[in-house]
Amino acid sequence: MADVSSFNPFGPSSDSGNHPGARPGPPSGSPFGPPSSVPGPSANQPNPTPGRAFDVAGPPSGLLFAAGASALVGLGAAIAGVIERNWISVIGWAFAGPVAIIVLGLFVAADTKRQAEPVYARPGWLSVVYGIVAALIVIGIVVASVGVALWIGHI
């Protein structure tokens, strides 16, 4: 009959030999000591120090204001194109449309990246300004489209 005290259900190990009184399982040692197989902090990972302040990330509001400025320039050019019934509406459409939308997309991408930081603070006014910029873009595109249609119809 086999000795039950030396039976290891996980297979034989180097420490669970057939010597009397040996216990199956992991090698003996302090369970609270540092394990030798787990690596310490590597050189490419920062070692956090207690009491160090976190960097607070915020939205890239400059990109949002640049998209708003582009939409306003486009809207102004579109209004001038509607009044004059000339080609300036095309420039208004370009600034209020593709340029402003691309800059607004860059804002959203950068803001999403910053939201992944450990600490992110979003000001309350950001949603309102974002909505205003989006509305300016839509209004600028519509007015510029009307201006282009009036210009083409006038030719």
XYZ file of C-alpha atoms in Angstrom, residues 51-130:
80
model
C 2.840 61.518 -1.895
C 3.593 62.278 -5.550
C 0.845 64.305 -7.183
C -0.893 63.022 -10.285
C -0.883 65.026 -13.486
C -4.437 66.107 -14.241
C -5.352 65.726 -17.909
C -7.908 67.964 -19.503
C -9.492 68.304 -22.908
C -7.507 69.886 -25.766
C -9.723 72.971 -25.826
C -7.458 74.706 -28.365
C -8.574 72.238 -31.036
C -12.208 72.862 -30.139
C -11.741 76.621 -30.446
C -9.882 76.150 -33.748
C -12.826 74.139 -35.120
C -15.180 76.902 -33.953
C -13.027 79.586 -35.576
C -12.955 77.638 -38.839
C -16.733 77.251 -38.741
C -17.161 80.993 -38.084
C -14.844 81.934 -40.966
C -16.747 79.543 -43.204
C -20.092 80.936 -42.090
C -18.915 84.498 -42.724
C -17.675 83.606 -46.192
C -20.900 81.729 -46.894
C -23.008 84.740 -45.896
C -20.866 86.969 -48.108
C -21.319 84.489 -50.947
C -25.096 84.505 -50.514
C -25.205 88.312 -50.546
C -22.833 88.703 -53.512
C -23.943 85.536 -55.323
C -20.394 84.605 -56.286
C -17.792 81.852 -55.840
C -16.844 82.893 -52.286
C -19.527 80.480 -51.023
C -17.280 77.599 -52.098
C -14.556 78.870 -49.761
C -17.166 79.218 -47.011
C -18.277 75.658 -47.603
C -14.662 74.417 -47.447
C -13.962 76.152 -44.121
C -17.312 75.362 -42.496
C -17.372 71.821 -43.870
C -14.281 69.677 -44.285
C -11.779 71.895 -42.444
C -13.951 72.424 -39.338
C -15.095 68.794 -39.275
C -11.525 67.480 -39.516
C -10.356 69.773 -36.694
C -13.362 68.760 -34.584
C -12.501 65.104 -35.249
C -8.923 65.734 -34.114
C -10.352 67.273 -30.928
C -12.516 64.209 -30.256
C -9.601 61.825 -30.871
C -7.235 63.772 -28.598
C -9.907 64.150 -25.909
C -10.621 60.417 -25.952
C -6.907 59.708 -25.581
C -6.665 62.090 -22.635
C -9.692 60.496 -20.948
C -7.621 57.323 -20.655
C -5.166 59.098 -18.331
C -5.339 58.232 -14.606
C -6.857 61.606 -13.688
C -9.037 63.502 -16.174
C -10.938 66.698 -15.409
C -13.641 67.785 -17.862
C -14.884 71.347 -17.370
C -18.641 71.905 -17.378
C -18.589 74.407 -20.221
C -17.057 71.915 -22.655
C -20.323 70.242 -23.653
C -21.974 73.602 -24.332
C -19.070 74.839 -26.470
C -18.954 71.521 -28.337
